[in-house]
Short mmCIF file of C-alpha atoms in Angstrom, two decimals:
data_model
loop_
_atom_site.label_atom_id
_atom_site.label_comp_id
_atom_site.label_asym_id
_atom_site.label_seq_id
_atom_site.Cartn_x
_atom_site.Cartn_y
_atom_site.Cartn_z
CA UNK A 961 19.53 -68.70 -56.67
CA UNK A 962 17.93 -72.08 -57.47
CA UNK A 963 17.05 -74.88 -55.08
CA UNK A 964 15.68 -78.31 -55.88
CA UNK A 965 14.26 -80.11 -52.90
CA UNK A 966 13.60 -83.86 -53.21
CA UNK A 967 11.97 -83.65 -56.62
CA UNK A 968 10.37 -86.68 -58.27
CA UNK A 969 9.58 -86.50 -61.97
CA UNK A 970 7.83 -89.06 -64.12
CA UNK A 971 7.91 -89.52 -67.85
CA UNK A 972 4.68 -91.33 -68.54
CA UNK A 973 4.85 -94.25 -66.16
CA UNK A 974 8.58 -94.32 -65.64
CA UNK A 975 9.92 -92.76 -62.50
CA UNK A 976 12.89 -90.77 -63.83
CA UNK A 977 13.95 -88.43 -61.03
CA UNK A 978 13.83 -90.16 -57.67
CA UNK A 979 14.30 -87.43 -55.14
CA UNK A 980 16.82 -84.97 -56.56
CA UNK A 981 18.12 -82.28 -54.23
CA UNK A 982 20.55 -79.69 -55.49
CA UNK A 983 21.38 -76.02 -55.51
CA UNK A 984 22.74 -73.46 -57.97
CA UNK A 985 24.30 -70.44 -56.23
CA UNK A 986 24.51 -67.01 -57.83
CA UNK A 987 27.32 -66.16 -60.30
CA UNK A 988 28.63 -69.65 -60.44
CA UNK A 989 28.78 -72.62 -62.74
CA UNK A 990 27.21 -75.71 -61.27
CA UNK A 991 27.65 -78.86 -63.28
CA UNK A 992 25.38 -81.84 -63.38
CA UNK A 993 27.42 -84.80 -64.56
CA UNK A 994 26.23 -88.21 -65.58
CA UNK A 995 26.02 -90.71 -68.38
CA UNK A 996 23.26 -90.82 -70.96
CA UNK A 997 19.78 -91.64 -69.71
CA UNK A 998 20.48 -90.86 -66.07
CA UNK A 999 17.94 -88.04 -65.83
CA UNK A 1000 20.04 -84.97 -66.51
CA UNK A 1001 17.81 -83.53 -69.23
CA UNK A 1002 14.75 -84.44 -67.20
CA UNK A 1003 16.20 -82.39 -64.33
CA UNK A 1004 16.59 -79.40 -66.67
CA UNK A 1005 13.07 -79.88 -68.03
CA UNK A 1006 11.68 -80.14 -64.51
CA UNK A 1007 13.27 -76.83 -63.57
CA UNK A 1008 12.00 -74.91 -66.61
CA UNK A 1009 8.57 -76.51 -66.20
CA UNK A 1010 8.38 -78.54 -69.41
CA UNK A 1011 7.92 -81.72 -67.35
CA UNK A 1012 6.72 -80.57 -63.92
CA UNK A 1013 7.77 -82.75 -61.01
CA UNK A 1014 5.05 -84.71 -59.22
CA UNK A 1015 6.65 -84.37 -55.79
CA UNK A 1016 9.15 -82.02 -54.21
CA UNK A 1017 9.77 -78.30 -54.49
CA UNK A 1018 11.73 -76.04 -56.80
CA UNK A 1019 12.55 -72.55 -55.60
CA UNK A 1020 13.99 -69.75 -57.70
CA UNK A 1021 15.17 -66.63 -55.88
CA UNK A 1022 13.24 -67.89 -52.89
CA UNK A 1023 9.95 -68.19 -54.79
CA UNK A 1024 8.27 -71.57 -55.20
CA UNK A 1025 8.02 -72.20 -58.95
CA UNK A 1026 6.96 -75.85 -58.82
CA UNK A 1027 4.09 -76.52 -61.18
CA UNK A 1028 4.09 -73.12 -62.85
CA UNK A 1029 3.73 -73.20 -66.65
CA UNK A 1030 7.06 -73.10 -68.47
CA UNK A 1031 6.51 -69.66 -69.97
CA UNK A 1032 5.99 -68.12 -66.52
CA UNK A 1033 9.11 -69.77 -65.14
CA UNK A 1034 11.09 -68.48 -68.12
CA UNK A 1035 9.66 -64.99 -67.58
CA UNK A 1036 10.97 -65.02 -64.01
CA UNK A 1037 14.50 -65.13 -65.38
CA UNK A 1038 15.42 -68.69 -66.30
CA UNK A 1039 16.58 -69.44 -69.84
CA UNK A 1040 17.16 -72.73 -71.59
CA UNK A 1041 19.95 -73.71 -73.98
CA UNK A 1042 18.51 -77.07 -74.92
CA UNK A 1043 20.17 -80.28 -75.94
CA UNK A 1044 20.51 -80.41 -79.71
CA UNK A 1045 20.26 -76.55 -79.81
CA UNK A 1046 16.69 -76.60 -81.20
CA UNK A 1047 17.17 -73.55 -83.38
CA UNK A 1048 13.94 -72.40 -85.02
CA UNK A 1049 14.63 -73.63 -88.54
CA UNK A 1050 12.38 -71.36 -90.52
CA UNK A 1051 13.63 -68.22 -88.77
CA UNK A 1052 16.70 -66.21 -89.66
CA UNK A 1053 19.51 -65.87 -87.13
CA UNK A 1054 18.30 -62.39 -86.18
CA UNK A 1055 14.69 -63.56 -85.86
CA UNK A 1056 15.83 -66.39 -83.61
CA UNK A 1057 17.48 -63.82 -81.40
CA UNK A 1058 14.68 -61.28 -81.18
CA UNK A 1059 11.72 -63.67 -80.89
CA UNK A 1060 12.01 -64.14 -77.15
CA UNK A 1061 13.51 -60.78 -76.22
CA UNK A 1062 12.59 -59.39 -72.81
CA UNK A 1063 13.55 -56.01 -71.44
CA UNK A 1064 16.59 -56.11 -69.20
CA UNK A 1065 18.87 -53.51 -67.69
CA UNK A 1066 19.81 -52.06 -71.06
CA UNK A 1067 16.16 -51.56 -71.84
CA UNK A 1068 16.40 -51.60 -75.61
CA UNK A 1069 16.26 -54.49 -78.04
CA UNK A 1070 18.98 -52.99 -80.25
CA UNK A 1071 21.41 -52.73 -77.32
CA UNK A 1072 20.83 -56.31 -76.29
CA UNK A 1073 21.23 -57.47 -79.88
CA UNK A 1074 24.52 -55.58 -80.17
CA UNK A 1075 25.69 -57.20 -76.95
CA UNK A 1076 25.06 -60.67 -78.38
CA UNK A 1077 26.78 -59.72 -81.64
CA UNK A 1078 29.79 -58.53 -79.62
CA UNK A 1079 29.90 -61.82 -77.78
CA UNK A 1080 29.49 -63.90 -80.96
CA UNK A 1081 30.51 -61.75 -83.95
CA UNK A 1082 29.79 -64.57 -86.39
CA UNK A 1083 26.08 -64.24 -85.59
CA UNK A 1084 26.13 -60.69 -86.88
CA UNK A 1085 27.68 -61.83 -90.14
CA UNK A 1086 25.04 -64.53 -90.46
CA UNK A 1087 22.15 -62.46 -89.14
CA UNK A 1088 20.04 -62.69 -92.31
CA UNK A 1089 20.71 -66.37 -92.91
CA UNK A 1090 18.27 -69.09 -92.02
CA UNK A 1091 18.98 -70.80 -88.71
CA UNK A 1092 19.11 -74.21 -90.32
CA UNK A 1093 22.09 -73.34 -92.52
CA UNK A 1094 24.49 -72.71 -89.63
CA UNK A 1095 27.28 -75.04 -88.59
CA UNK A 1096 26.94 -76.89 -85.30
CA UNK A 1097 29.14 -74.40 -83.46
CA UNK A 1098 27.27 -71.41 -84.87
CA UNK A 1099 23.97 -73.01 -83.91
CA UNK A 1100 25.26 -73.45 -80.38
CA UNK A 1101 26.29 -69.79 -80.23
CA UNK A 1102 22.86 -68.87 -81.53
CA UNK A 1103 21.18 -71.05 -78.90
CA UNK A 1104 23.19 -69.31 -76.17
CA UNK A 1105 22.55 -65.87 -77.71
CA UNK A 1106 18.85 -66.60 -77.98
CA UNK A 1107 18.75 -67.52 -74.29
CA UNK A 1108 20.71 -64.39 -73.32
CA UNK A 1109 18.26 -62.19 -75.24
CA UNK A 1110 15.65 -62.96 -72.58
CA UNK A 1111 17.95 -61.26 -70.04
CA UNK A 1112 17.95 -64.23 -67.67
CA UNK A 1113 19.56 -64.57 -64.26
CA UNK A 1114 19.96 -68.31 -64.57
CA UNK A 1115 20.83 -70.25 -67.71
CA UNK A 1116 20.27 -73.98 -68.02
CA UNK A 1117 22.71 -75.43 -70.56
CA UNK A 1118 22.12 -78.96 -71.71
CA UNK A 1119 25.31 -80.47 -73.18
CA UNK A 1120 26.38 -77.35 -75.06
CA UNK A 1121 29.62 -78.93 -76.34
CA UNK A 1122 28.03 -82.04 -77.80
CA UNK A 1123 29.35 -82.80 -81.26
CA UNK A 1124 31.49 -79.67 -81.62
CA UNK A 1125 35.05 -79.31 -82.89
CA UNK A 1126 37.75 -78.76 -80.22
CA UNK A 1127 38.55 -75.17 -81.30
CA UNK A 1128 34.90 -74.18 -81.10
CA UNK A 1129 34.56 -75.92 -77.74
CA UNK A 1130 37.42 -73.79 -76.45
CA UNK A 1131 35.80 -70.64 -77.76
CA UNK A 1132 32.37 -71.36 -76.29
CA UNK A 1133 34.09 -72.45 -73.09
CA UNK A 1134 35.64 -69.00 -72.77
CA UNK A 1135 32.33 -67.30 -73.46
CA UNK A 1136 30.58 -69.30 -70.77
CA UNK A 1137 33.29 -68.22 -68.34
CA UNK A 1138 32.76 -64.58 -69.32
CA UNK A 1139 29.04 -64.95 -68.73
CA UNK A 1140 29.64 -66.32 -65.27
CA UNK A 1141 31.97 -63.44 -64.44
CA UNK A 1142 29.31 -60.99 -65.56
CA UNK A 1143 27.13 -62.33 -62.74
CA UNK A 1144 25.08 -64.99 -64.46
CA UNK A 1145 24.30 -68.29 -62.75
CA UNK A 1146 24.72 -71.35 -64.92
CA UNK A 1147 23.58 -74.91 -64.53
CA UNK A 1148 25.57 -76.98 -66.99
CA UNK A 1149 24.65 -80.51 -67.86
CA UNK A 1150 27.61 -82.57 -69.08
CA UNK A 1151 28.58 -86.13 -69.91
CA UNK A 1152 32.25 -85.35 -70.19
CA UNK A 1153 34.09 -85.24 -66.88
CA UNK A 1154 37.07 -83.29 -68.26
CA UNK A 1155 34.81 -80.57 -69.54
CA UNK A 1156 33.08 -80.38 -66.20
CA UNK A 1157 36.35 -80.20 -64.32
CA UNK A 1158 37.54 -77.27 -66.42
CA UNK A 1159 34.42 -75.17 -66.00
CA UNK A 1160 32.57 -75.99 -62.85
CA UNK A 1161 32.65 -74.44 -59.41
CA UNK A 1162 30.59 -77.23 -57.96
CA UNK A 1163 29.68 -80.65 -59.32
CA UNK A 1164 26.75 -82.99 -58.85
CA UNK A 1165 26.94 -86.49 -60.22
CA UNK A 1166 23.75 -88.20 -61.22
CA UNK A 1167 23.10 -91.88 -61.58
CA UNK A 1168 19.71 -93.46 -62.34
CA UNK A 1169 17.70 -90.44 -61.28
CA UNK A 1170 19.56 -89.80 -58.04
CA UNK A 1171 22.42 -87.56 -57.01
CA UNK A 1172 25.16 -89.95 -55.93
CA UNK A 1173 27.94 -87.48 -55.33
CA UNK A 1174 28.39 -83.76 -54.84
CA UNK A 1175 31.38 -81.60 -54.12
CA UNK A 1176 33.78 -78.98 -55.35
CA UNK A 1177 36.19 -79.65 -58.18
CA UNK A 1178 39.08 -80.30 -55.82
CA UNK A 1179 37.08 -82.72 -53.75
CA UNK A 1180 36.02 -84.50 -56.90
CA UNK A 1181 39.57 -84.87 -58.20
CA UNK A 1182 40.50 -86.80 -55.07
CA UNK A 1183 37.77 -89.38 -55.39
CA UNK A 1184 39.08 -92.22 -57.56
CA UNK A 1185 35.86 -94.18 -57.70
CA UNK A 1186 34.11 -91.29 -59.46
CA UNK A 1187 36.30 -91.94 -62.46
CA UNK A 1188 34.99 -95.49 -62.59
CA UNK A 1189 31.44 -94.29 -62.44
CA UNK A 1190 32.07 -91.98 -65.34
CA UNK A 1191 34.25 -93.99 -67.66
CA UNK A 1192 33.64 -93.16 -71.25
CA UNK B 1108 -11.40 -71.33 -127.65
CA UNK B 1109 -10.69 -67.65 -128.22
CA UNK B 1110 -8.07 -65.65 -126.39
CA UNK B 1111 -10.69 -63.49 -124.72
CA UNK B 1112 -12.37 -66.57 -123.28
CA UNK B 1113 -9.07 -67.94 -122.07
CA UNK B 1114 -8.28 -64.65 -120.34
CA UNK B 1115 -11.66 -64.74 -118.69
CA UNK B 1116 -11.15 -68.31 -117.55
CA UNK B 1117 -7.77 -67.31 -116.12
CA UNK B 1118 -9.35 -64.44 -114.20
CA UNK B 1119 -12.11 -66.74 -113.01
CA UNK B 1120 -9.53 -69.25 -111.86
CA UNK B 1121 -7.59 -66.61 -109.95
CA UNK B 1122 -10.66 -65.14 -108.27
CA UNK B 1123 -11.93 -68.59 -107.29
CA UNK B 1124 -8.47 -69.58 -106.14
CA UNK B 1125 -8.09 -66.49 -103.96
CA UNK B 1126 -11.47 -67.21 -102.40
CA UNK B 1127 -10.21 -70.67 -101.50
CA UNK B 1128 -7.03 -69.08 -100.17
CA UNK B 1129 -9.04 -67.20 -97.53
CA UNK B 1130 -10.08 -70.57 -96.14
CA UNK B 1131 -6.93 -72.53 -96.74
CA UNK B 1132 -4.64 -69.92 -95.15
CA UNK B 1133 -6.39 -70.28 -91.79
CA UNK B 1134 -6.59 -74.04 -92.10
CA UNK B 1135 -2.88 -74.25 -92.83
CA UNK B 1136 -1.78 -71.89 -90.05
CA UNK B 1137 -3.98 -73.61 -87.47
CA UNK B 1138 -2.51 -76.94 -88.47
CA UNK B 1139 1.03 -75.60 -88.49
CA UNK B 1140 0.77 -74.18 -85.02
CA UNK B 1141 -1.55 -76.62 -83.28
CA UNK B 1142 -1.32 -79.85 -85.33
CA UNK B 1143 -5.09 -79.73 -85.62
CA UNK B 1144 -7.04 -79.92 -88.86
CA UNK B 1145 -10.06 -77.78 -88.09
CA UNK B 1146 -12.92 -79.63 -89.75
CA UNK B 1147 -15.30 -76.83 -88.74
CA UNK B 1148 -13.45 -74.44 -91.01
CA UNK B 1149 -15.97 -74.84 -93.84
CA UNK B 1150 -18.72 -74.07 -91.32
CA UNK B 1151 -17.06 -70.74 -90.55
CA UNK B 1152 -17.31 -69.97 -94.25
CA UNK B 1153 -20.98 -70.99 -94.51
CA UNK B 1154 -22.05 -69.31 -91.26
CA UNK B 1155 -20.14 -66.22 -92.31
CA UNK B 1156 -22.20 -66.07 -95.49
CA UNK B 1157 -25.48 -66.50 -93.57
CA UNK B 1158 -24.52 -63.90 -90.99
CA UNK B 1159 -23.54 -61.56 -93.82
CA UNK B 1160 -26.96 -62.06 -95.37
CA UNK B 1161 -28.68 -61.20 -92.09
CA UNK B 1162 -26.59 -58.07 -91.64
CA UNK B 1163 -27.25 -56.95 -95.22
CA UNK B 1164 -31.01 -57.40 -94.67
CA UNK B 1165 -30.95 -55.27 -91.56
CA UNK B 1166 -28.50 -52.59 -92.58
CA UNK B 1167 -28.34 -52.77 -96.35
CA UNK B 1168 -24.59 -52.47 -96.18
CA UNK B 1169 -22.41 -55.11 -97.81
CA UNK B 1170 -19.29 -53.79 -96.11
CA UNK B 1171 -20.86 -53.88 -92.68
CA UNK B 1172 -21.82 -57.46 -93.45
CA UNK B 1173 -18.26 -58.27 -94.44
CA UNK B 1174 -16.72 -56.87 -91.26
CA UNK B 1175 -19.55 -57.89 -88.94
CA UNK B 1176 -19.78 -61.51 -90.06
CA UNK B 1177 -16.01 -61.91 -89.93
CA UNK B 1178 -15.80 -60.43 -86.42
CA UNK B 1179 -18.70 -62.50 -85.11
CA UNK B 1180 -17.19 -65.69 -86.49
CA UNK B 1181 -13.78 -64.89 -85.03
CA UNK B 1182 -15.54 -64.54 -81.68
CA UNK B 1183 -17.04 -68.00 -82.18
CA UNK B 1184 -13.56 -69.24 -83.09
CA UNK B 1185 -12.17 -67.81 -79.85
CA UNK B 1186 -14.92 -69.46 -77.81
CA UNK B 1187 -14.42 -72.79 -79.58
CA UNK B 1188 -10.68 -72.75 -79.00
CA UNK B 1189 -10.48 -71.43 -75.47
CA UNK B 1190 -13.47 -73.26 -73.99
CA UNK B 1191 -13.31 -76.59 -75.81
CA UNK B 1192 -10.14 -77.34 -77.76
CA UNK B 1193 -7.87 -76.10 -74.98
CA UNK B 1194 -9.12 -78.69 -72.54
CA UNK B 1195 -7.87 -81.34 -74.98
CA UNK B 1196 -4.43 -79.74 -75.19
CA UNK B 1197 -1.83 -82.00 -76.85
CA UNK B 1198 -4.50 -84.58 -77.74
CA UNK B 1199 -4.59 -83.65 -81.41
CA UNK B 1200 -6.77 -86.50 -82.64
CA UNK B 1201 -9.42 -85.75 -80.02
CA UNK B 1202 -9.25 -82.10 -81.02
CA UNK B 1203 -9.84 -82.93 -84.68
CA UNK B 1204 -12.83 -85.09 -83.71
CA UNK B 1205 -14.17 -82.22 -81.61
CA UNK B 1206 -14.01 -79.84 -84.58
CA UNK B 1207 -15.88 -82.46 -86.63
CA UNK B 1208 -18.62 -82.48 -84.00
CA UNK B 1209 -18.76 -78.71 -84.14
CA UNK B 1210 -19.12 -78.86 -87.93
CA UNK B 1211 -22.30 -80.96 -87.54
CA UNK B 1212 -23.69 -78.70 -84.84
CA UNK B 1213 -23.07 -75.63 -87.01
CA UNK B 1214 -24.76 -77.30 -89.97
CA UNK B 1215 -27.87 -78.10 -87.89
CA UNK B 1216 -27.98 -74.59 -86.48
CA UNK B 1217 -27.82 -73.18 -90.01
CA UNK B 1218 -30.58 -75.46 -91.23
CA UNK B 1219 -32.71 -74.61 -88.20
CA UNK B 1220 -32.27 -70.85 -88.54
CA UNK B 1221 -32.22 -70.41 -92.30
CA UNK B 1222 -33.83 -73.56 -93.74
CA UNK B 1223 -32.65 -75.65 -96.65
CA UNK B 1224 -33.16 -73.27 -99.58
CA UNK B 1225 -30.01 -71.95 -101.21
CA UNK B 1226 -29.66 -68.20 -100.79
CA UNK B 1227 -27.58 -65.64 -102.53
CA UNK B 1228 -26.04 -62.47 -101.15
CA UNK B 1229 -26.74 -59.27 -103.10
CA UNK B 1230 -23.71 -57.58 -104.59
CA UNK B 1231 -22.97 -54.01 -103.58
CA UNK B 1232 -24.78 -51.97 -106.25
CA UNK B 1233 -21.80 -50.02 -107.51
CA UNK B 1234 -19.94 -53.25 -108.23
CA UNK B 1235 -22.86 -54.75 -110.16
CA UNK B 1236 -21.31 -53.99 -113.53
CA UNK B 1237 -19.08 -55.52 -116.12
CA UNK B 1238 -16.02 -54.46 -117.99
CA UNK B 1239 -15.15 -55.39 -121.51
CA UNK B 1240 -12.18 -57.70 -122.05
CA UNK B 1241 -11.50 -58.19 -125.77
CA UNK B 1242 -15.18 -58.16 -126.47
CA UNK B 1243 -16.24 -60.38 -123.59
CA UNK B 1244 -18.03 -59.05 -120.53
CA UNK B 1245 -16.31 -59.67 -117.19
CA UNK B 1246 -18.01 -58.77 -113.91
CA UNK B 1247 -16.26 -56.01 -111.97
CA UNK B 1248 -17.18 -57.84 -108.77
CA UNK B 1249 -14.81 -60.68 -109.63
CA UNK B 1250 -12.06 -58.20 -110.33
CA UNK B 1251 -12.62 -56.67 -106.89
CA UNK B 1252 -12.51 -60.17 -105.42
CA UNK B 1253 -9.08 -60.66 -106.95
CA UNK B 1254 -7.80 -57.35 -105.59
CA UNK B 1255 -9.22 -58.08 -102.12
CA UNK B 1256 -7.75 -61.57 -102.07
CA UNK B 1257 -4.32 -60.32 -103.08
CA UNK B 1258 -4.46 -57.52 -100.49
CA UNK B 1259 -5.30 -60.01 -97.74
CA UNK B 1260 -2.55 -62.36 -98.89
CA UNK B 1261 -0.11 -59.46 -98.73
CA UNK B 1262 -1.33 -58.41 -95.28
CA UNK B 1263 -0.95 -61.97 -94.00
CA UNK B 1264 2.53 -62.16 -95.47
CA UNK B 1265 3.52 -58.94 -93.70
CA UNK B 1266 2.03 -60.19 -90.44
CA UNK B 1267 3.95 -63.46 -90.64
CA UNK B 1268 7.25 -62.23 -92.03
CA UNK B 1269 7.65 -58.71 -90.70
CA UNK B 1270 6.18 -58.64 -87.20
CA UNK B 1271 7.33 -60.18 -83.93
CA UNK B 1272 3.96 -61.94 -83.65
CA UNK B 1273 4.64 -63.54 -87.00
CA UNK B 1274 8.12 -64.60 -85.95
CA UNK B 1275 6.68 -66.26 -82.86
CA UNK B 1276 4.02 -68.04 -84.92
CA UNK B 1277 6.63 -69.37 -87.34
CA UNK B 1278 8.82 -70.43 -84.42
CA UNK B 1279 5.79 -72.23 -82.96
CA UNK B 1280 5.35 -74.15 -86.21
CA UNK B 1281 8.96 -75.38 -85.78
CA UNK B 1282 9.06 -76.15 -82.07
CA UNK B 1283 6.24 -75.24 -79.67
CA UNK B 1284 7.94 -76.50 -76.54
CA UNK B 1285 10.99 -74.34 -77.19
CA UNK B 1286 8.74 -71.30 -77.72
CA UNK B 1287 7.26 -71.79 -74.24
CA UNK B 1288 10.72 -72.24 -72.77
CA UNK B 1289 11.53 -68.81 -74.24
CA UNK B 1290 8.90 -67.31 -71.93
CA UNK B 1291 6.10 -67.02 -74.45
CA UNK B 1292 2.56 -68.12 -73.66
CA UNK B 1293 1.89 -70.01 -76.87
CA UNK B 1294 -1.72 -70.73 -75.92
CA UNK B 1295 -2.52 -67.08 -76.55
CA UNK B 1296 -1.21 -67.55 -80.06
CA UNK B 1297 -3.32 -70.68 -80.50
CA UNK B 1298 -6.44 -68.67 -79.69
CA UNK B 1299 -5.30 -65.79 -81.87
CA UNK B 1300 -4.62 -67.94 -84.90
CA UNK B 1301 -7.98 -69.66 -84.46
CA UNK B 1302 -9.71 -66.29 -84.36
CA UNK B 1303 -7.81 -65.17 -87.45
CA UNK B 1304 -8.70 -68.37 -89.30
CA UNK B 1305 -12.39 -67.96 -88.49
CA UNK B 1306 -12.24 -64.29 -89.47
CA UNK B 1307 -10.75 -65.05 -92.88
CA UNK B 1308 -13.14 -67.94 -93.57
CA UNK B 1309 -16.22 -65.86 -92.74
CA UNK B 1310 -14.81 -62.99 -94.76
CA UNK B 1311 -14.53 -65.42 -97.65
CA UNK B 1312 -18.10 -66.57 -97.07
CA UNK B 1313 -19.43 -63.05 -97.51
CA UNK B 1314 -17.13 -62.20 -100.43
CA UNK B 1315 -18.06 -65.42 -102.21
CA UNK B 1316 -21.75 -65.05 -101.25
CA UNK B 1317 -22.87 -63.11 -104.35
CA UNK B 1318 -21.30 -65.76 -106.61
CA UNK B 1319 -21.61 -69.09 -104.81
CA UNK B 1320 -24.44 -68.23 -102.44
CA UNK B 1321 -24.95 -70.25 -99.29
CA UNK B 1322 -26.85 -73.41 -98.38
CA UNK B 1323 -26.61 -76.26 -95.88
CA UNK B 1324 -23.95 -78.60 -97.22
CA UNK B 1325 -21.81 -75.80 -98.60
CA UNK B 1326 -19.76 -76.04 -95.41
CA UNK B 1327 -18.52 -79.53 -96.24
CA UNK B 1328 -18.20 -78.86 -99.97
CA UNK B 1329 -15.94 -75.89 -99.37
CA UNK B 1330 -14.06 -77.70 -96.60
CA UNK B 1331 -13.16 -80.48 -99.02
CA UNK B 1332 -11.90 -77.92 -101.52
CA UNK B 1333 -9.85 -76.17 -98.85
CA UNK B 1334 -8.44 -79.54 -97.77
CA UNK B 1335 -7.54 -80.23 -101.40
CA UNK B 1336 -5.72 -76.90 -101.46
CA UNK B 1337 -3.65 -77.66 -98.38
CA UNK B 1338 -2.89 -81.17 -99.58
CA UNK B 1339 -1.68 -79.77 -102.89
CA UNK B 1340 0.12 -76.74 -101.48
CA UNK B 1341 1.41 -78.18 -98.24
CA UNK B 1342 0.57 -77.40 -94.63
CA UNK B 1343 2.05 -75.11 -92.02
CA UNK B 1344 2.99 -72.22 -94.28
CA UNK B 1345 1.38 -69.35 -96.14
CA UNK B 1346 3.10 -69.90 -99.48
CA UNK B 1347 1.73 -73.45 -99.71
CA UNK B 1348 -1.96 -72.59 -99.48
CA UNK B 1349 -1.46 -69.52 -101.69
CA UNK B 1350 -0.08 -71.38 -104.69
CA UNK B 1351 -2.24 -74.39 -103.89
CA UNK B 1352 -5.35 -72.20 -104.01
CA UNK B 1353 -4.40 -70.65 -107.32
CA UNK B 1354 -3.66 -74.08 -108.76
CA UNK B 1355 -6.90 -75.63 -107.52
CA UNK B 1356 -8.80 -72.54 -108.70
CA UNK B 1357 -7.34 -73.01 -112.17
CA UNK B 1358 -7.92 -76.75 -112.27
CA UNK B 1359 -11.51 -76.24 -111.17
CA UNK B 1360 -12.38 -73.51 -113.70
CA UNK B 1361 -10.40 -74.91 -116.62
CA UNK B 1362 -11.57 -78.42 -115.83
CA UNK B 1363 -15.16 -77.24 -116.05
CA UNK B 1364 -14.49 -75.37 -119.28
CA UNK B 1365 -12.45 -77.99 -121.13
CA UNK B 1366 -13.52 -81.34 -119.70
CA UNK B 1367 -17.03 -80.67 -118.39
CA UNK B 1368 -17.70 -84.40 -118.19
CA UNK B 1369 -14.90 -84.88 -115.67
CA UNK B 1370 -15.45 -81.67 -113.71
CA UNK B 1371 -16.17 -83.64 -110.52
CA UNK B 1372 -12.90 -85.51 -110.48
CA UNK B 1373 -10.27 -83.16 -111.95
CA UNK B 1374 -9.31 -81.75 -108.56
CA UNK B 1375 -9.00 -85.15 -106.97
CA UNK B 1376 -6.90 -86.48 -109.82
CA UNK B 1377 -4.51 -83.55 -109.34
CA UNK B 1378 -4.53 -84.13 -105.59
CA UNK B 1379 -3.75 -87.84 -105.96
CA UNK B 1380 -0.91 -87.14 -108.40
CA UNK B 1381 0.69 -84.63 -106.05
CA UNK B 1382 0.31 -86.95 -103.07
CA UNK B 1383 2.05 -89.70 -105.01
CA UNK B 1384 4.98 -87.61 -106.17
CA UNK B 1385 5.31 -85.08 -103.35
CA UNK B 1386 3.58 -86.29 -100.18
CA UNK B 1387 4.31 -83.12 -98.20
CA UNK B 1388 2.61 -80.96 -100.81
CA UNK B 1389 4.26 -78.66 -103.30
CA UNK B 1390 5.53 -76.20 -100.68
CA UNK B 1391 4.84 -78.03 -97.45
CA UNK B 1392 6.59 -77.76 -94.13
CA UNK B 1393 9.45 -80.24 -94.22
CA UNK B 1394 9.31 -83.17 -91.91
CA UNK B 1395 11.58 -82.59 -88.95
CA UNK B 1396 14.45 -85.02 -89.05
#
């Protein structure tokens, strides 16, 4: 579905991603693990085109998308659930959902909206409220719903559990699983190794702008030194 | 002062305020979406008035002048945004300086084409009348100005609040990067909002033409007033410039009527007071935390 081939991304003068190679297969959850400031968000932003890489190639469904403007990349079927949710504050919940809507299989905006409301019923209750008056968990559901409204094939989720209460984490956890089973591909950025272990099919571990380890969950569990690298 | 005179001053304040709103609305939306204060916005107003005058001379139709001048200026707005401002994307200070340069160029062009003499636009004949308000005569034209201004304010409100385009514009005021990540080409909206701003300003220039007229220098005078409005009302919204315009319109007309000796400073005193007590303006976009 998505391939990153030796990408190098700079933020101003600092060389953040130093040759990142990774892959997100279809209908799977791939997790990118790493501590703060290791380049995880930069990787996400490189993929969606907000900070285009200077070197290397990014392919989505076999098409080279490196250097395309972000809106074109998004239109090809990649959606972003950003760090900190970034809900549009002056929009209502419903407006947040419909603003980026793109026609999918269902074809109609109302159908897609109903689908999101089925997934997160609380959003229906809050549909006329302003996005800024939601709780953290509700905002996260809205951010995921907003991304789904673009009918994407790949969702990039940047620390979706950050700062949430355990019960809500569980709930969102389940929803992400459902999304994967419905055929969606997910790239999940996480700091928390336990969270990653519960969700992921395949894990990449990032340190200082490089991938230092990759493997399946079972392989990862056997590697003791990983736990040192990721002590929190 | 008699009641009738007070009513007339109120109506004058509203009509003047709504004229300012036509400018300030565009100024505020452009800033909200692009973080650029368009210092050529007053020039759109002045050029709109001149273009209106030319169209009236050739066709005799005030309404053709209104539509024609506004459309021509929105075309100039599109050219300015897509050919010049866009190449300075994300360099807001450079963009503001560029609009300042444009303001001077527009002023010179106006002086070159139409000279330095102040000119006035003729009113449409059927509006060249007065009605009687408690014994005082009040020009119908000003009443029509009020109705037009309110209609446009309503139309803008519907555009921003009730359409998907409006939702996207408001989202862009919050977080442009996120709007692009949603698959929306926000640069199209930049151009569109610039065109709309120029359209409204030129529309205002023609509407205000029979009362204020047009002359070189009007561009900066009216720009300063529009800036006062957005400072008072707050930037990035529609509500802000609306109430700001009405307030500045009132302060200007009542200031002239009650304290004629201080007419030049009343607006700035109000502006300074509001800046001291509410730096984001009365209804401004909140600072993102």
